[in-house]
Coordinates of C-alpha atoms and ligand atoms in Angstrom, one line a residue:
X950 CA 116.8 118.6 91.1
X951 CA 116.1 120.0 94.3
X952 CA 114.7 119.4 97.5
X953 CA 112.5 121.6 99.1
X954 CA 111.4 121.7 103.1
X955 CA 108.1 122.7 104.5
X956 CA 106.6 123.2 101.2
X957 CA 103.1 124.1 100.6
X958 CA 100.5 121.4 99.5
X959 CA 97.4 123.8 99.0
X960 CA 97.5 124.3 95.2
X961 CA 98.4 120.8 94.9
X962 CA 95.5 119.1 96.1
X963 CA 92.2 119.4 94.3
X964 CA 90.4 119.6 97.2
X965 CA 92.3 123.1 97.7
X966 CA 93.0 121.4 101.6
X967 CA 95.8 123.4 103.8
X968 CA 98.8 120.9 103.8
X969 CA 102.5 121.1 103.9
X970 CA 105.4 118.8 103.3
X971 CA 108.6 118.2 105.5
X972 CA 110.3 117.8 102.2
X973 CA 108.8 118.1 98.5
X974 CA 110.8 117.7 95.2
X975 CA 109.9 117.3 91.7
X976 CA 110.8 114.9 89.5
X977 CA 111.1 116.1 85.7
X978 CA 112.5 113.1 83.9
X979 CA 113.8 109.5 84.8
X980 CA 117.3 110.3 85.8
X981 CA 115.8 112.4 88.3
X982 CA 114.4 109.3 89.8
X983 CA 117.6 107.6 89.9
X984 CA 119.5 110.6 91.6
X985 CA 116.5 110.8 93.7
X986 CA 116.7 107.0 95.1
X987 CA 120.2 108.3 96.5
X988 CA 119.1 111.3 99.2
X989 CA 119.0 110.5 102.4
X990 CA 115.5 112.6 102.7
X991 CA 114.2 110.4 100.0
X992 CA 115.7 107.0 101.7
X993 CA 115.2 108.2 105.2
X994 CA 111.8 109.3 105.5
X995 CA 108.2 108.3 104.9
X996 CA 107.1 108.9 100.6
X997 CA 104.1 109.8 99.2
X998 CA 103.6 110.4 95.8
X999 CA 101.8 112.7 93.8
X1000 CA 100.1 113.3 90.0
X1001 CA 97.3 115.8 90.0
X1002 CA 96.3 115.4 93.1
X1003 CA 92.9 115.2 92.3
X1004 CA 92.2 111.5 94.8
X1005 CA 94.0 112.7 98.2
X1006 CA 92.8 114.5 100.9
X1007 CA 95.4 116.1 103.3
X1008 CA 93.8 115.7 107.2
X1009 CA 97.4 116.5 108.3
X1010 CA 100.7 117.9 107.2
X1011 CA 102.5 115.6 105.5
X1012 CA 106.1 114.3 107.7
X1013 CA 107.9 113.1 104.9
X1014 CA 108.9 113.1 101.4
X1015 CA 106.3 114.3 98.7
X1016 CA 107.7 113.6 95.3
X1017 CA 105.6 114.9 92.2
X1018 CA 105.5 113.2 89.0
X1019 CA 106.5 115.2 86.5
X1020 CA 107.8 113.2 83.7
X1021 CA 106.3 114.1 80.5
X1022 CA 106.2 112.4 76.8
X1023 CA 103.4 110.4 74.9
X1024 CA 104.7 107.7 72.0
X1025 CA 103.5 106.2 69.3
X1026 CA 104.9 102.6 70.0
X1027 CA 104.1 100.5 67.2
X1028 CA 100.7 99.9 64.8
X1029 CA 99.4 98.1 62.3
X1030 CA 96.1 98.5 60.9
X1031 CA 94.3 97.6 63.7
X1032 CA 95.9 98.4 66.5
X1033 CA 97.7 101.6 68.0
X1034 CA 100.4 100.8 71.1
X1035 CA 100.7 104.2 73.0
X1036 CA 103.3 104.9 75.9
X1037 CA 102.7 107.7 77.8
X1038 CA 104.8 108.9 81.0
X1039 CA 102.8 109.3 84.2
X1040 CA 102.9 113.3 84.8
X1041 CA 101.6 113.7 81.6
X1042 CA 97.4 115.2 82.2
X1043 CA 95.2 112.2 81.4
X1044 CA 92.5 114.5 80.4
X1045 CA 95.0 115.9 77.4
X1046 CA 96.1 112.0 76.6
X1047 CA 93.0 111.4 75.9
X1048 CA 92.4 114.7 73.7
X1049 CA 95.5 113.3 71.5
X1050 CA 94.3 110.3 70.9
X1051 CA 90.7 111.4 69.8
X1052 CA 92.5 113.9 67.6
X1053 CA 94.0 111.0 65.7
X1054 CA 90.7 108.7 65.7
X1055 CA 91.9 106.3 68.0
X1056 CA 89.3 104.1 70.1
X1057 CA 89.7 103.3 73.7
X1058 CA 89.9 106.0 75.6
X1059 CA 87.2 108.3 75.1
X1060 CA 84.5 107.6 77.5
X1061 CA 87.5 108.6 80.0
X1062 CA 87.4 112.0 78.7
X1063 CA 88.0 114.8 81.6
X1064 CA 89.1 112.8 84.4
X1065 CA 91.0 114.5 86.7
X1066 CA 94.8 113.8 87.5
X1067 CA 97.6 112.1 85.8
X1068 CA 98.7 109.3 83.7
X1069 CA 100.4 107.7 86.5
X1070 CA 97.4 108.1 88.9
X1071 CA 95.2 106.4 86.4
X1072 CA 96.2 102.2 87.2
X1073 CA 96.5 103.0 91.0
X1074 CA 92.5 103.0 90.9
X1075 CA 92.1 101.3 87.5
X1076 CA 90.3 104.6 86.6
X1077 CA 87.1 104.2 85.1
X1078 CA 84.0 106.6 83.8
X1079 CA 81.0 105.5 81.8
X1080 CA 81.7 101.8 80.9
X1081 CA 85.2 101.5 80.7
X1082 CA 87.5 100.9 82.6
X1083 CA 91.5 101.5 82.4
X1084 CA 92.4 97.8 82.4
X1085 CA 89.6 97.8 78.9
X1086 CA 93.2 99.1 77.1
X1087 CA 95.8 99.0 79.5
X1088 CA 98.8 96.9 77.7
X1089 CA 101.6 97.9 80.9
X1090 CA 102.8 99.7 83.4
X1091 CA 106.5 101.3 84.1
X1092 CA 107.5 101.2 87.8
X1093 CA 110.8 102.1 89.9
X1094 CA 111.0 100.0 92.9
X1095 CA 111.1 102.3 95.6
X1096 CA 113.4 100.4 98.0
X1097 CA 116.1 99.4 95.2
X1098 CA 115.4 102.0 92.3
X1099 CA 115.1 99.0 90.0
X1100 CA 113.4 99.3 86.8
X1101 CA 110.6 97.0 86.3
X1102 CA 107.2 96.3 84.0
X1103 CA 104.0 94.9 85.2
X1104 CA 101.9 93.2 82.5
X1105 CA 98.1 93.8 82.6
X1106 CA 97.5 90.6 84.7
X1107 CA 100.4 91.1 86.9
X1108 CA 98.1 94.6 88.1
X1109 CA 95.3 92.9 89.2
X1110 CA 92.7 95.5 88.2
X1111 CA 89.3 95.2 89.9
X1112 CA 86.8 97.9 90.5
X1113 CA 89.1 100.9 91.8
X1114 CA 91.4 98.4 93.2
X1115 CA 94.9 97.8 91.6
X1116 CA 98.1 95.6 93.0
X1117 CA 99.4 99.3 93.1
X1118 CA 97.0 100.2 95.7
X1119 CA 96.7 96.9 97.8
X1120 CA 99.4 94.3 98.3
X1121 CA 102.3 96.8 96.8
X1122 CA 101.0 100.1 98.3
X1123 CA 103.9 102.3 98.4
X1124 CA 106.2 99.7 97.0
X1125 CA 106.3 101.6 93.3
X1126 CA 106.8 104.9 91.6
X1127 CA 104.6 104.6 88.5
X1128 CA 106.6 106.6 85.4
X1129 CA 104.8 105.4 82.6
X1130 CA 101.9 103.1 80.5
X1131 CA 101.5 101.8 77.9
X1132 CA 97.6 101.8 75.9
X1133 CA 96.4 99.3 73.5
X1134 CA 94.3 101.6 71.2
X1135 CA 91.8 100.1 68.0
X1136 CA 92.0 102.4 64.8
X1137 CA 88.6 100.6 63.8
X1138 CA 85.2 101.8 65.1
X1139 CA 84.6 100.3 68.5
X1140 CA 82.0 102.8 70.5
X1141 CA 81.5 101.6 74.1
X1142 CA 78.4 102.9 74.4
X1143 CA 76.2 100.7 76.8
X1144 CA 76.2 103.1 79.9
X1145 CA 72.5 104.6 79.6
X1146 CA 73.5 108.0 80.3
X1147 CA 76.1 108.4 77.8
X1148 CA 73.5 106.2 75.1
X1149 CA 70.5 109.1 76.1
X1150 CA 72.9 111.6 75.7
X1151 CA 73.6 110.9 71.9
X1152 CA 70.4 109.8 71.6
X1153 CA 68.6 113.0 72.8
X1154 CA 72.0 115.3 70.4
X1155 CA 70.6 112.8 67.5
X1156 CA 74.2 112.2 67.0
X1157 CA 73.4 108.6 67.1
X1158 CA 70.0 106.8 66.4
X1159 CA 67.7 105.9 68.9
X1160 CA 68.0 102.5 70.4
X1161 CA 70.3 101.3 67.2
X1162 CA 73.0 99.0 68.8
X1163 CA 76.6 100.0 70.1
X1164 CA 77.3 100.2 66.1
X1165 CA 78.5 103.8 64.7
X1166 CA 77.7 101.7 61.0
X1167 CA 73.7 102.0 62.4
X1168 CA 73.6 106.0 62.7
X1169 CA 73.3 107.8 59.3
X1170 CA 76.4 110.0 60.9
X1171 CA 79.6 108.1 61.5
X1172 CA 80.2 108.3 65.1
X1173 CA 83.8 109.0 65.7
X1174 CA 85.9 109.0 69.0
X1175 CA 85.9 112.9 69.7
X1176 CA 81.7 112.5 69.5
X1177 CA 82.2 109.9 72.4
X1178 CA 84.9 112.0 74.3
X1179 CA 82.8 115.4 73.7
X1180 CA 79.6 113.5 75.2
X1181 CA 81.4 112.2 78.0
X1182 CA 82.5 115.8 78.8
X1183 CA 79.2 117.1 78.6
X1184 CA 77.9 114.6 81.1
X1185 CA 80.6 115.1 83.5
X1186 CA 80.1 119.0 83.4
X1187 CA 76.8 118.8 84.4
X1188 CA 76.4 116.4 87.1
X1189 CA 80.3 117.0 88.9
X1190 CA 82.1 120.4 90.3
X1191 CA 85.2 121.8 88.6
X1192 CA 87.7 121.4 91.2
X1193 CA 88.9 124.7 90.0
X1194 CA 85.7 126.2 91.6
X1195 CA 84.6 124.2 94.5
X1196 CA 87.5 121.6 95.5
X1197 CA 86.4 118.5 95.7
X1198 CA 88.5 115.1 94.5
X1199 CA 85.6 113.4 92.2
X1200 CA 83.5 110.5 93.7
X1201 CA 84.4 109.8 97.4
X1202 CA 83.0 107.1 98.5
X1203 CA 82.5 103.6 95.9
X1204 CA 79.9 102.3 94.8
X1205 CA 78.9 99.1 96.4
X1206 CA 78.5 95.4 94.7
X1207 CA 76.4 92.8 96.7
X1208 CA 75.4 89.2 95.7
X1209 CA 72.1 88.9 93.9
X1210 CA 71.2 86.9 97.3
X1211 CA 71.6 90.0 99.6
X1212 CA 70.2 92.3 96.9
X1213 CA 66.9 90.7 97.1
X1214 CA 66.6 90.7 100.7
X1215 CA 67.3 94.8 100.4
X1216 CA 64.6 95.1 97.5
X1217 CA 62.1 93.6 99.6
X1218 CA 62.8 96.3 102.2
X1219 CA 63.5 99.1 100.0
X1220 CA 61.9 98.5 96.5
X1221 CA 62.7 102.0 94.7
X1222 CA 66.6 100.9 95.1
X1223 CA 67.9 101.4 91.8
X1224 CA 70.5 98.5 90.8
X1225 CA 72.8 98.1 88.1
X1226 CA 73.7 94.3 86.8
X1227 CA 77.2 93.7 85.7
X1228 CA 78.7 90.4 85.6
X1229 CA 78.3 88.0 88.6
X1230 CA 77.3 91.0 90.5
X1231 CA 74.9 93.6 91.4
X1232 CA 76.1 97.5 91.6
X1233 CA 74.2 99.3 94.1
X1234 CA 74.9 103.2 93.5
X1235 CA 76.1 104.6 96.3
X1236 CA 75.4 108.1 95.5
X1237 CA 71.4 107.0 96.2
X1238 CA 72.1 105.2 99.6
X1239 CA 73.7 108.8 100.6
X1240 CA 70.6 110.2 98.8
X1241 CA 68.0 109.0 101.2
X1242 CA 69.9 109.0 104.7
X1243 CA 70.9 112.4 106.0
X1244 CA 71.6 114.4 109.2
X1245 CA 68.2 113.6 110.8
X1246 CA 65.1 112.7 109.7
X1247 CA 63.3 113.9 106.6
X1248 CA 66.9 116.2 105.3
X1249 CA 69.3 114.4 102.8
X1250 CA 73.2 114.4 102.7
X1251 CA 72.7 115.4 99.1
X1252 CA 73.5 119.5 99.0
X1253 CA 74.3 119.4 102.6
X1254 CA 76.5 122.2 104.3
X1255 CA 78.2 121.8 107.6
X1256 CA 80.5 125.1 107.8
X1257 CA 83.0 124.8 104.7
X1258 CA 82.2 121.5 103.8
X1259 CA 79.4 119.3 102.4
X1260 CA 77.9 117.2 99.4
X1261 CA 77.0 118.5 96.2
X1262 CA 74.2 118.9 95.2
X1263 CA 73.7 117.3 91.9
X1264 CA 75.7 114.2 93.1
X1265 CA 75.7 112.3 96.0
X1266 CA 79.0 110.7 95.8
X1267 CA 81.5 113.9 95.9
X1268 CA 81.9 116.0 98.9
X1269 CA 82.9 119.3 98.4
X1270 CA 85.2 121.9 100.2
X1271 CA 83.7 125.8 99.8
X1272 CA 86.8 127.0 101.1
X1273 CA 88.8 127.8 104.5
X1274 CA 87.8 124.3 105.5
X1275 CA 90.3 121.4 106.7
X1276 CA 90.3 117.9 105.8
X1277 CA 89.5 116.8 108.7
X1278 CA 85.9 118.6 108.5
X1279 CA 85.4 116.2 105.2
X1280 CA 86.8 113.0 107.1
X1281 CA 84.2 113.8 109.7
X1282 CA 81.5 114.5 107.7
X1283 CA 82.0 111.5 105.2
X1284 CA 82.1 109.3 108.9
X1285 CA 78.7 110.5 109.4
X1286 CA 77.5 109.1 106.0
X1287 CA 78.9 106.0 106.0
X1288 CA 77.5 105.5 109.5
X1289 CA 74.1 106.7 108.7
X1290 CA 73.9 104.7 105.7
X1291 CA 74.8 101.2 107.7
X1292 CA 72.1 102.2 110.2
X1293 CA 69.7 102.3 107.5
X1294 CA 71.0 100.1 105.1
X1295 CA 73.4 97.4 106.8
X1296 CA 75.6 98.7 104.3
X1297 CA 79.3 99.9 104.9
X1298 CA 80.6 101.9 102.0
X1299 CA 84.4 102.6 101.5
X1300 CA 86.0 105.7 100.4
X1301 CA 87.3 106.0 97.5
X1302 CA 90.1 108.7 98.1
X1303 CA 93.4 108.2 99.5
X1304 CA 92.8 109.8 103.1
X1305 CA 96.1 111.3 104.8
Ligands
LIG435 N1 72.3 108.5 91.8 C1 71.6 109.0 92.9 N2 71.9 110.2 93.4 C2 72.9 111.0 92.9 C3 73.6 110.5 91.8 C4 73.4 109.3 91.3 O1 70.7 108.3 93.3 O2 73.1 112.1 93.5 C5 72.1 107.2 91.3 C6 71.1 107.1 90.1 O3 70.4 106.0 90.3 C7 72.1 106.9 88.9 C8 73.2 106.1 89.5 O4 73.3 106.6 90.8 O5 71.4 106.3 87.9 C9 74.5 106.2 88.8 O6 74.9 107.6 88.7 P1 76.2 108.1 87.8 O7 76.0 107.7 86.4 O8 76.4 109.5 88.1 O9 77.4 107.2 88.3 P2 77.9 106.8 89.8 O10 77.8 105.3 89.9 O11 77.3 107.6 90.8 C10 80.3 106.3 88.9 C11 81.8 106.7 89.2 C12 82.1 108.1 88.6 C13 81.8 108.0 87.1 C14 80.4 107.6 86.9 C15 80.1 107.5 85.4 C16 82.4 105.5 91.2 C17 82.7 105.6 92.7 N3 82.0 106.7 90.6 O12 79.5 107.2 89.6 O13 83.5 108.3 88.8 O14 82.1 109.3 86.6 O15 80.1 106.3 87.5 O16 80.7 106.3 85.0 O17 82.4 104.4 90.7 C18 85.1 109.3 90.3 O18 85.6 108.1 90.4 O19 85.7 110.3 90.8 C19 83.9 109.4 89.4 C20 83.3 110.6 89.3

């Protein structure tokens, strides 16, 4: 294992932003980490780090340490014949954890087909895409303490999952290095398939009957995970850029969850405000608030260009980097939206990715 100085963050960034790092190393397998806990550059400076970089975007070079998960290896725990325990290490792709496990059959993870990033990324923000949610199968996590290199586990309650939030991200922020999870997978039929888009989709593809229930028993063809995952995919290509085109680091700002109380008072002002129920609370989409404000009057954000930068155009939520841009061009413009949108709105949205 080596450490490397002023090292070049570009490729490693999905927005495809100009970084570098005072120091970088990678880390290929756990006694790595444990030699790694012993370097002065790793005890001495500021850490940050990294998976597939697909939720970061560099403003700055980086004055510290960036260490990059590497550590690869998916298991086969234990099962019965209901239930499949998976451990995976956190440099593993999620996108090709997710291919292995609709290979076998296994539900659980398919509606999170072609997210971006890395297994260890995934409980940071409690990933989540079409109606589930990482905590939905999430058994454990595998951390290093950072300031002792002890080994520890967190239980699913112990992370305290909410809507992109984890422990990981909040009250521990920067207190863990995430090397692996473990998944609770079902070997028997259970199709999450309530998100209307994803429904439509197999719907429209006759791959499941129109308005049956979430049952693949209903459809005259059995519905399997890869359908689910191959849908999901679909979906995703259509409506968000390939960071391998147009960088860009997913959905950048969150959605927003109001009280049915305040939700009212903003239908009476704006009635064609689209809301989503779920639970105790009401999801407003973000992606529409940024929809109808914009630079001035009558243009939208949506398919805006300022120089390099600017929001795509078939969704509201991601901002995009053509190229030769900086990150600071994004932070700006992303400013400018979530100021816009409280003057109309009396809304303040958050961002979703991890500014630097
Ligand atoms: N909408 C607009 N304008 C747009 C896009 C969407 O008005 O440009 C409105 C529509 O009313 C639409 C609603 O927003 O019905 C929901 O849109 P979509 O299904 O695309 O989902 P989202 O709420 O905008 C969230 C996640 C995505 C995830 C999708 C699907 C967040 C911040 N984003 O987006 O996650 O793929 O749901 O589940 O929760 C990511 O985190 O990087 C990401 C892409």
């Amino acid at each position: 294992m080596k450490i490397l100085e002023n090292y070049d963050l570009t490729p490693l960034n999905t927005f495809g932003m100009r970084a570098r790092a005072r120091f970088f190393v990678e880390v290929n397998n756990e006694s790595d980490l444990k030699e790694l806990f012993l370097f002065p550059e790793f005890k001495n400076n500021s850490k940050m780090f990294l998976g597939g970089g697909s939720n970061v975007l560099f403003t700055n070079d980086f004055d510290g340490i960036i260490v990059l998960n590497k550590l690869k290896g998916v298991d086969i725990l234990r099962e019965d014949n209901k239930n499949v325990f998976i451990r995976s290490m956190g440099g593993e792709i999620w996108h090709n954890l997710v291919s292995f496990t609709v290979e076998k059959g296994y539900w659980g993870i398919e509606n999170l087909a072609l997210i971006p990033g890395t297994v260890g990324a995934a409980p940071m923000q409690n990933i989540g895409a079409y109606g589930v949610e990482l905590k939905d199968i999430l058994e454990n996590v595998e951390v290093f303490e950072i300031e002792t290199g002890a080994k520890k586990v967190f239980k699913k309650t112990e992370c305290e999952f909410g809507y992109r939030d984890s422990v990981f991200k909040s009250k521990f922020k920067g207190k863990y290095f995430i090397s692996a999870i473990t998944l609770q997978l079902s070997k028997i039929p259970k199709p999450n398939i309530s998100y209307k888009f994803l429904r439509e989709y197999l719907e429209s593809n006759k791959i499941i009957v129109k308005n049956s229930k979430a049952s693949p028993v209903a459809s005259p063809i059995r519905l399997q995970p890869r359908d689910v995952a191959d849908a999901v995919a679909e979906i995703r290509r259509s409506k968000l850029p390939d960071p391998k085109v147009i960088g860009n680091a997913g959905s950048f700002f969150k959605n927003v969850f109001l009280s049915e109380v305040k939700i009212k008072i903003l239908l009476e002002k704006f009635p064609d405000m689209p809301i989503f129920k779920e639970n105790e609370v009401v999801k407003i989409p973000s992606a529409w608030l940024i929809e109808h404000c914009g630079p001035k009057d009558g243009i939208s954000w949506k398919g805006y260009k300022e120089g390099s930068v600017g929001v795509h155009i078939k969704q509201a939520l991601v901002l995009v980097h053509y190229g030769g841009g900086t990150g600071l061009e994004v932070k700006n413009l992303a400013e400018k939206i979530i100021s816009s949108v409280y003057d109309k709105f009396g809304i303040k949205m958050e961002t979703e990715v991890n500014i630097i």
